[in-house]
Amino acid sequence: MGMSAEQLRAGLDALAANEPAIAAAIARVGYPDPRIRERGYATLLRTIVGQQVSVHAANAVWRKLETLVGDPADPHVIAAASDETLRAAGFSRQKTGYARSLAEEVTSGRLDLDRLPEDDEEAIAQLMRVKGIGRWSAEVYLLFAEGRPDIWPAGDLAVQLEIGRILGHDTRPSEKLTRALAEAWRPHRGALAIFTWHHYGAGPDAAPV
């Protein structure tokens, strides 16, 4: 499961003690709520379903999938479903391939979501073997579903924007700079990533004065 409210607060407090800009941002918008997803296959399949569509549309596809194939949380169900059935549920040809790749990796045992490597980079590499799961999706899974405390999705636009706002940059930091800046924030980068999304959601209230 993801990081608890207590873990988020502890991580952010540790960062705030050494970084006044982070302390000021917390004072402006408060602590974030936990972002927790279920560990396992179903969460990754939902990630694929949700790519490039709204939450409402993704939920509609999931409901159709349940109606047409039964329990989507069973990878054998997706593996056995025809392309026509998956398209009827709302899968594009590309997402059909991605879903089959995930089901194959799991049913073959090549991807064991209960025993991912403890090393974050090794775990990310294993997840990225699935077609359609890029680095960002792998990082968010490890952060939200496994609660790994030092995951840092530096390629996320909101993370870049809000780190720039928090630190007072005039322009959005690049992914490379966002990653470099965060080296000083180990081992609490996961809590800060979740905070940046919270900060983004606060809108004008998050602006430094």
PDB file of C-alpha atoms in Angstrom:
ATOM      1  CA  MET A   1       0.000   0.000   0.000  1.00  0.00           C
ATOM      2  CA  GLY A   2       1.009   3.625  -0.415  1.00  0.00           C
ATOM      3  CA  MET A   3       2.526   6.011   2.087  1.00  0.00           C
ATOM      4  CA  SER A   4       0.362   6.784   5.107  1.00  0.00           C
ATOM      5  CA  ALA A   5      -0.487  10.284   6.303  1.00  0.00           C
ATOM      6  CA  GLU A   6       2.008   9.837   9.133  1.00  0.00           C
ATOM      7  CA  GLN A   7       4.781   8.810   6.733  1.00  0.00           C
ATOM      8  CA  LEU A   8       4.049  11.755   4.459  1.00  0.00           C
ATOM      9  CA  ARG A   9       4.126  14.189   7.348  1.00  0.00           C
ATOM     10  CA  ALA A  10       7.361  12.759   8.736  1.00  0.00           C
ATOM     11  CA  GLY A  11       9.078  12.895   5.354  1.00  0.00           C
ATOM     12  CA  LEU A  12       7.955  16.441   4.647  1.00  0.00           C
ATOM     13  CA  ASP A  13       8.907  17.635   8.120  1.00  0.00           C
ATOM     14  CA  ALA A  14      12.405  16.204   7.616  1.00  0.00           C
ATOM     15  CA  LEU A  15      12.716  18.118   4.338  1.00  0.00           C
ATOM     16  CA  ALA A  16      11.235  21.316   5.766  1.00  0.00           C
ATOM     17  CA  ALA A  17      13.793  21.315   8.557  1.00  0.00           C
ATOM     18  CA  ASN A  18      16.547  21.810   5.984  1.00  0.00           C
ATOM     19  CA  GLU A  19      14.742  23.623   3.166  1.00  0.00           C
ATOM     20  CA  PRO A  20      12.942  26.863   4.122  1.00  0.00           C
ATOM     21  CA  ALA A  21      11.118  27.025   0.763  1.00  0.00           C
ATOM     22  CA  ILE A  22       9.512  23.636   1.423  1.00  0.00           C
ATOM     23  CA  ALA A  23       8.601  24.676   4.963  1.00  0.00           C
ATOM     24  CA  ALA A  24       6.947  27.834   3.602  1.00  0.00           C
ATOM     25  CA  ALA A  25       5.003  25.836   0.998  1.00  0.00           C
ATOM     26  CA  ILE A  26       3.677  23.472   3.666  1.00  0.00           C
ATOM     27  CA  ALA A  27       2.618  26.474   5.739  1.00  0.00           C
ATOM     28  CA  ARG A  28       0.690  27.837   2.749  1.00  0.00           C
ATOM     29  CA  VAL A  29      -1.223  24.713   1.662  1.00  0.00           C
ATOM     30  CA  GLY A  30      -0.879  22.172   4.467  1.00  0.00           C
ATOM     31  CA  TYR A  31      -0.018  18.503   4.256  1.00  0.00           C
ATOM     32  CA  PRO A  32      -1.304  16.301   1.430  1.00  0.00           C
ATOM     33  CA  ASP A  33      -3.705  13.420   1.813  1.00  0.00           C
ATOM     34  CA  PRO A  34      -2.292   9.959   1.098  1.00  0.00           C
ATOM     35  CA  ARG A  35      -2.489   8.634  -2.434  1.00  0.00           C
ATOM     36  CA  ILE A  36      -2.922   4.901  -2.082  1.00  0.00           C
ATOM     37  CA  ARG A  37      -3.616   2.265  -4.706  1.00  0.00           C
ATOM     38  CA  GLU A  38      -3.937  -1.495  -4.384  1.00  0.00           C
ATOM     39  CA  ARG A  39      -0.773  -3.424  -5.095  1.00  0.00           C
ATOM     40  CA  GLY A  40      -0.909  -5.797  -8.043  1.00  0.00           C
ATOM     41  CA  TYR A  41      -2.060  -6.493 -11.552  1.00  0.00           C
ATOM     42  CA  ALA A  42      -5.432  -4.704 -11.445  1.00  0.00           C
ATOM     43  CA  THR A  43      -3.830  -1.349 -10.635  1.00  0.00           C
ATOM     44  CA  LEU A  44      -1.407  -1.640 -13.552  1.00  0.00           C
ATOM     45  CA  LEU A  45      -4.225  -2.652 -15.895  1.00  0.00           C
ATOM     46  CA  ARG A  46      -6.208   0.370 -14.732  1.00  0.00           C
ATOM     47  CA  THR A  47      -3.141   2.499 -15.500  1.00  0.00           C
ATOM     48  CA  ILE A  48      -3.203   1.233 -19.074  1.00  0.00           C
ATOM     49  CA  VAL A  49      -6.958   1.740 -19.373  1.00  0.00           C
ATOM     50  CA  GLY A  50      -6.621   5.307 -18.096  1.00  0.00           C
ATOM     51  CA  GLN A  51      -3.876   6.436 -20.462  1.00  0.00           C
ATOM     52  CA  GLN A  52      -4.835   9.539 -22.488  1.00  0.00           C
ATOM     53  CA  VAL A  53      -8.494   9.472 -21.401  1.00  0.00           C
ATOM     54  CA  SER A  54     -10.484  11.115 -18.629  1.00  0.00           C
ATOM     55  CA  VAL A  55     -11.166   9.386 -15.323  1.00  0.00           C
ATOM     56  CA  HIS A  56     -14.846   9.164 -16.300  1.00  0.00           C
ATOM     57  CA  ALA A  57     -14.013   7.491 -19.617  1.00  0.00           C
ATOM     58  CA  ALA A  58     -11.587   5.064 -17.972  1.00  0.00           C
ATOM     59  CA  ASN A  59     -14.199   4.051 -15.408  1.00  0.00           C
ATOM     60  CA  ALA A  60     -16.709   3.453 -18.201  1.00  0.00           C
ATOM     61  CA  VAL A  61     -14.264   1.176 -20.030  1.00  0.00           C
ATOM     62  CA  TRP A  62     -13.602  -0.747 -16.819  1.00  0.00           C
ATOM     63  CA  ARG A  63     -17.328  -1.300 -16.248  1.00  0.00           C
ATOM     64  CA  LYS A  64     -17.776  -2.529 -19.822  1.00  0.00           C
ATOM     65  CA  LEU A  65     -14.829  -4.845 -19.335  1.00  0.00           C
ATOM     66  CA  GLU A  66     -16.419  -6.321 -16.219  1.00  0.00           C
ATOM     67  CA  THR A  67     -19.654  -6.899 -18.131  1.00  0.00           C
ATOM     68  CA  LEU A  68     -17.968  -8.549 -21.106  1.00  0.00           C
ATOM     69  CA  VAL A  69     -15.201 -10.663 -19.554  1.00  0.00           C
ATOM     70  CA  GLY A  70     -15.905 -10.985 -15.828  1.00  0.00           C
ATOM     71  CA  ASP A  71     -13.235 -10.038 -13.304  1.00  0.00           C
ATOM     72  CA  PRO A  72     -10.578  -7.888 -15.037  1.00  0.00           C
ATOM     73  CA  ALA A  73      -8.339  -8.307 -11.986  1.00  0.00           C
ATOM     74  CA  ASP A  74      -7.584 -11.862 -13.181  1.00  0.00           C
ATOM     75  CA  PRO A  75      -4.867 -11.665 -15.868  1.00  0.00           C
ATOM     76  CA  HIS A  76      -6.032 -14.975 -17.359  1.00  0.00           C
ATOM     77  CA  VAL A  77      -9.335 -13.282 -18.250  1.00  0.00           C
ATOM     78  CA  ILE A  78      -7.605 -10.662 -20.410  1.00  0.00           C
ATOM     79  CA  ALA A  79      -5.320 -13.264 -21.942  1.00  0.00           C
ATOM     80  CA  ALA A  80      -8.342 -15.339 -22.986  1.00  0.00           C
ATOM     81  CA  ALA A  81     -10.470 -12.464 -24.299  1.00  0.00           C
ATOM     82  CA  SER A  82     -10.591 -11.868 -28.036  1.00  0.00           C
ATOM     83  CA  ASP A  83      -9.434  -8.615 -29.612  1.00  0.00           C
ATOM     84  CA  GLU A  84     -13.037  -7.999 -30.644  1.00  0.00           C
ATOM     85  CA  THR A  85     -14.212  -8.290 -27.048  1.00  0.00           C
ATOM     86  CA  LEU A  86     -11.569  -5.881 -25.798  1.00  0.00           C
ATOM     87  CA  ARG A  87     -12.401  -3.403 -28.538  1.00  0.00           C
ATOM     88  CA  ALA A  88     -16.079  -3.671 -27.604  1.00  0.00           C
ATOM     89  CA  ALA A  89     -15.093  -2.679 -24.070  1.00  0.00           C
ATOM     90  CA  GLY A  90     -13.408   0.439 -25.413  1.00  0.00           C
ATOM     91  CA  PHE A  91      -9.783  -0.659 -25.865  1.00  0.00           C
ATOM     92  CA  SER A  92      -7.903   0.774 -28.806  1.00  0.00           C
ATOM     93  CA  ARG A  93      -5.680  -1.559 -30.812  1.00  0.00           C
ATOM     94  CA  GLN A  94      -2.676  -0.123 -28.988  1.00  0.00           C
ATOM     95  CA  LYS A  95      -4.184  -0.605 -25.520  1.00  0.00           C
ATOM     96  CA  THR A  96      -5.215  -4.145 -26.459  1.00  0.00           C
ATOM     97  CA  GLY A  97      -1.551  -4.890 -27.109  1.00  0.00           C
ATOM     98  CA  TYR A  98      -0.524  -3.260 -23.853  1.00  0.00           C
ATOM     99  CA  ALA A  99      -3.117  -5.198 -21.845  1.00  0.00           C
ATOM    100  CA  ARG A 100      -2.027  -8.467 -23.419  1.00  0.00           C
ATOM    101  CA  SER A 101       1.618  -7.673 -22.698  1.00  0.00           C
ATOM    102  CA  LEU A 102       0.811  -7.091 -19.026  1.00  0.00           C
ATOM    103  CA  ALA A 103      -1.272 -10.262 -18.777  1.00  0.00           C
ATOM    104  CA  GLU A 104       1.488 -12.295 -20.435  1.00  0.00           C
ATOM    105  CA  GLU A 105       4.217 -10.945 -18.173  1.00  0.00           C
ATOM    106  CA  VAL A 106       2.141 -11.770 -15.088  1.00  0.00           C
ATOM    107  CA  THR A 107       0.718 -15.158 -16.091  1.00  0.00           C
ATOM    108  CA  SER A 108       4.133 -16.355 -17.296  1.00  0.00           C
ATOM    109  CA  GLY A 109       5.708 -15.423 -13.963  1.00  0.00           C
ATOM    110  CA  ARG A 110       8.239 -13.092 -15.554  1.00  0.00           C
ATOM    111  CA  LEU A 111       6.670 -10.221 -13.593  1.00  0.00           C
ATOM    112  CA  ASP A 112       5.883 -11.056  -9.966  1.00  0.00           C
ATOM    113  CA  LEU A 113       4.195  -8.010  -8.483  1.00  0.00           C
ATOM    114  CA  ASP A 114       4.460  -9.464  -4.989  1.00  0.00           C
ATOM    115  CA  ARG A 115       8.237  -9.734  -5.275  1.00  0.00           C
ATOM    116  CA  LEU A 116       9.573  -6.773  -7.186  1.00  0.00           C
ATOM    117  CA  PRO A 117      13.252  -5.993  -6.529  1.00  0.00           C
ATOM    118  CA  GLU A 118      13.926  -3.869  -3.471  1.00  0.00           C
ATOM    119  CA  ASP A 119      16.158  -1.590  -5.530  1.00  0.00           C
ATOM    120  CA  ASP A 120      13.892   1.073  -7.021  1.00  0.00           C
ATOM    121  CA  GLU A 121      15.661   1.293 -10.368  1.00  0.00           C
ATOM    122  CA  GLU A 122      15.579  -2.475 -10.797  1.00  0.00           C
ATOM    123  CA  ALA A 123      11.860  -2.507  -9.960  1.00  0.00           C
ATOM    124  CA  ILE A 124      11.203   0.279 -12.473  1.00  0.00           C
ATOM    125  CA  ALA A 125      13.111  -1.659 -15.146  1.00  0.00           C
ATOM    126  CA  GLN A 126      11.021  -4.778 -14.520  1.00  0.00           C
ATOM    127  CA  LEU A 127       7.756  -2.863 -14.773  1.00  0.00           C
ATOM    128  CA  MET A 128       8.888  -1.152 -17.963  1.00  0.00           C
ATOM    129  CA  ARG A 129       9.223  -4.519 -19.671  1.00  0.00           C
ATOM    130  CA  VAL A 130       5.439  -4.351 -20.026  1.00  0.00           C
ATOM    131  CA  LYS A 131       4.443  -2.613 -23.252  1.00  0.00           C
ATOM    132  CA  GLY A 132       2.663   0.608 -22.386  1.00  0.00           C
ATOM    133  CA  ILE A 133       4.245   0.986 -18.951  1.00  0.00           C
ATOM    134  CA  GLY A 134       6.794   3.766 -19.186  1.00  0.00           C
ATOM    135  CA  ARG A 135       8.992   5.187 -16.477  1.00  0.00           C
ATOM    136  CA  TRP A 136       6.332   7.574 -15.160  1.00  0.00           C
ATOM    137  CA  SER A 137       3.714   4.805 -14.845  1.00  0.00           C
ATOM    138  CA  ALA A 138       6.231   2.529 -13.128  1.00  0.00           C
ATOM    139  CA  GLU A 139       7.258   5.259 -10.691  1.00  0.00           C
ATOM    140  CA  VAL A 140       3.677   6.177  -9.817  1.00  0.00           C
ATOM    141  CA  TYR A 141       2.834   2.513  -9.249  1.00  0.00           C
ATOM    142  CA  LEU A 142       5.772   2.082  -6.865  1.00  0.00           C
ATOM    143  CA  LEU A 143       4.842   5.271  -5.030  1.00  0.00           C
ATOM    144  CA  PHE A 144       1.078   4.780  -4.758  1.00  0.00           C
ATOM    145  CA  ALA A 145       0.794   0.979  -4.563  1.00  0.00           C
ATOM    146  CA  GLU A 146       3.995   0.062  -2.732  1.00  0.00           C
ATOM    147  CA  GLY A 147       4.619   3.247  -0.782  1.00  0.00           C
ATOM    148  CA  ARG A 148       8.290   3.402  -1.695  1.00  0.00           C
ATOM    149  CA  PRO A 149       9.529   6.545   0.058  1.00  0.00           C
ATOM    150  CA  ASP A 150      12.213   7.773  -2.351  1.00  0.00           C
ATOM    151  CA  ILE A 151      10.452   7.542  -5.713  1.00  0.00           C
ATOM    152  CA  TRP A 152      10.834  10.770  -7.692  1.00  0.00           C
ATOM    153  CA  PRO A 153       8.828  11.085 -10.962  1.00  0.00           C
ATOM    154  CA  ALA A 154      10.891  13.954 -12.323  1.00  0.00           C
ATOM    155  CA  GLY A 155       9.276  13.642 -15.751  1.00  0.00           C
ATOM    156  CA  ASP A 156       5.867  14.646 -14.394  1.00  0.00           C
ATOM    157  CA  LEU A 157       4.865  18.110 -15.592  1.00  0.00           C
ATOM    158  CA  ALA A 158       3.118  19.059 -12.336  1.00  0.00           C
ATOM    159  CA  VAL A 159       6.148  17.975 -10.298  1.00  0.00           C
ATOM    160  CA  GLN A 160       8.377  20.179 -12.446  1.00  0.00           C
ATOM    161  CA  LEU A 161       6.003  23.138 -12.309  1.00  0.00           C
ATOM    162  CA  GLU A 162       5.506  23.030  -8.562  1.00  0.00           C
ATOM    163  CA  ILE A 163       9.151  22.485  -7.679  1.00  0.00           C
ATOM    164  CA  GLY A 164       9.831  25.594  -9.731  1.00  0.00           C
ATOM    165  CA  ARG A 165       7.106  27.544  -7.906  1.00  0.00           C
ATOM    166  CA  ILE A 166       8.179  26.310  -4.483  1.00  0.00           C
ATOM    167  CA  LEU A 167      11.825  27.223  -5.079  1.00  0.00           C
ATOM    168  CA  GLY A 168      10.974  30.539  -6.745  1.00  0.00           C
ATOM    169  CA  HIS A 169      12.270  29.734 -10.243  1.00  0.00           C
ATOM    170  CA  ASP A 170      11.146  32.010 -13.058  1.00  0.00           C
ATOM    171  CA  THR A 171      10.654  29.113 -15.463  1.00  0.00           C
ATOM    172  CA  ARG A 172       9.670  25.470 -15.148  1.00  0.00           C
ATOM    173  CA  PRO A 173      12.751  23.340 -14.419  1.00  0.00           C
ATOM    174  CA  SER A 174      13.587  20.703 -17.001  1.00  0.00           C
ATOM    175  CA  GLU A 175      13.288  17.039 -16.122  1.00  0.00           C
ATOM    176  CA  LYS A 176      17.082  16.869 -15.845  1.00  0.00           C
ATOM    177  CA  LEU A 177      17.212  19.824 -13.442  1.00  0.00           C
ATOM    178  CA  THR A 178      14.210  18.553 -11.456  1.00  0.00           C
ATOM    179  CA  ARG A 179      16.017  15.254 -10.996  1.00  0.00           C
ATOM    180  CA  ALA A 180      19.282  16.957 -10.046  1.00  0.00           C
ATOM    181  CA  LEU A 181      17.649  19.297  -7.523  1.00  0.00           C
ATOM    182  CA  ALA A 182      16.014  16.351  -5.784  1.00  0.00           C
ATOM    183  CA  GLU A 183      19.305  14.625  -4.972  1.00  0.00           C
ATOM    184  CA  ALA A 184      19.452  16.807  -1.856  1.00  0.00           C
ATOM    185  CA  TRP A 185      16.017  15.537  -0.792  1.00  0.00           C
ATOM    186  CA  ARG A 186      16.798  11.836  -0.552  1.00  0.00           C
ATOM    187  CA  PRO A 187      15.421   9.648   1.033  1.00  0.00           C
ATOM    188  CA  HIS A 188      12.110  11.564   1.234  1.00  0.00           C
ATOM    189  CA  ARG A 189      11.496  12.389  -2.420  1.00  0.00           C
ATOM    190  CA  GLY A 190       8.298  10.339  -2.562  1.00  0.00           C
ATOM    191  CA  ALA A 191       6.620  12.465   0.093  1.00  0.00           C
ATOM    192  CA  LEU A 192       7.705  15.597  -1.754  1.00  0.00           C
ATOM    193  CA  ALA A 193       6.351  14.278  -5.059  1.00  0.00           C
ATOM    194  CA  ILE A 194       2.944  13.751  -3.468  1.00  0.00           C
ATOM    195  CA  PHE A 195       3.182  17.210  -1.936  1.00  0.00           C
ATOM    196  CA  THR A 196       3.879  18.799  -5.341  1.00  0.00           C
ATOM    197  CA  TRP A 197       0.599  17.390  -6.698  1.00  0.00           C
ATOM    198  CA  HIS A 198      -1.176  18.731  -3.611  1.00  0.00           C
ATOM    199  CA  HIS A 199       0.535  22.100  -4.137  1.00  0.00           C
ATOM    200  CA  TYR A 200      -0.545  22.094  -7.796  1.00  0.00           C
ATOM    201  CA  GLY A 201      -4.150  21.441  -6.782  1.00  0.00           C
ATOM    202  CA  ALA A 202      -4.103  24.405  -4.406  1.00  0.00           C
ATOM    203  CA  GLY A 203      -3.847  26.780  -7.366  1.00  0.00           C
ATOM    204  CA  PRO A 204      -3.446  30.479  -6.490  1.00  0.00           C
ATOM    205  CA  ASP A 205      -3.353  29.675  -2.784  1.00  0.00           C
ATOM    206  CA  ALA A 206      -0.007  27.984  -3.330  1.00  0.00           C
ATOM    207  CA  ALA A 207       1.677  31.084  -4.721  1.00  0.00           C
ATOM    208  CA  PRO A 208       4.539  32.437  -2.590  1.00  0.00           C
ATOM    209  CA  VAL A 209       3.999  35.950  -1.247  1.00  0.00           C
TER     210      VAL A 209
END
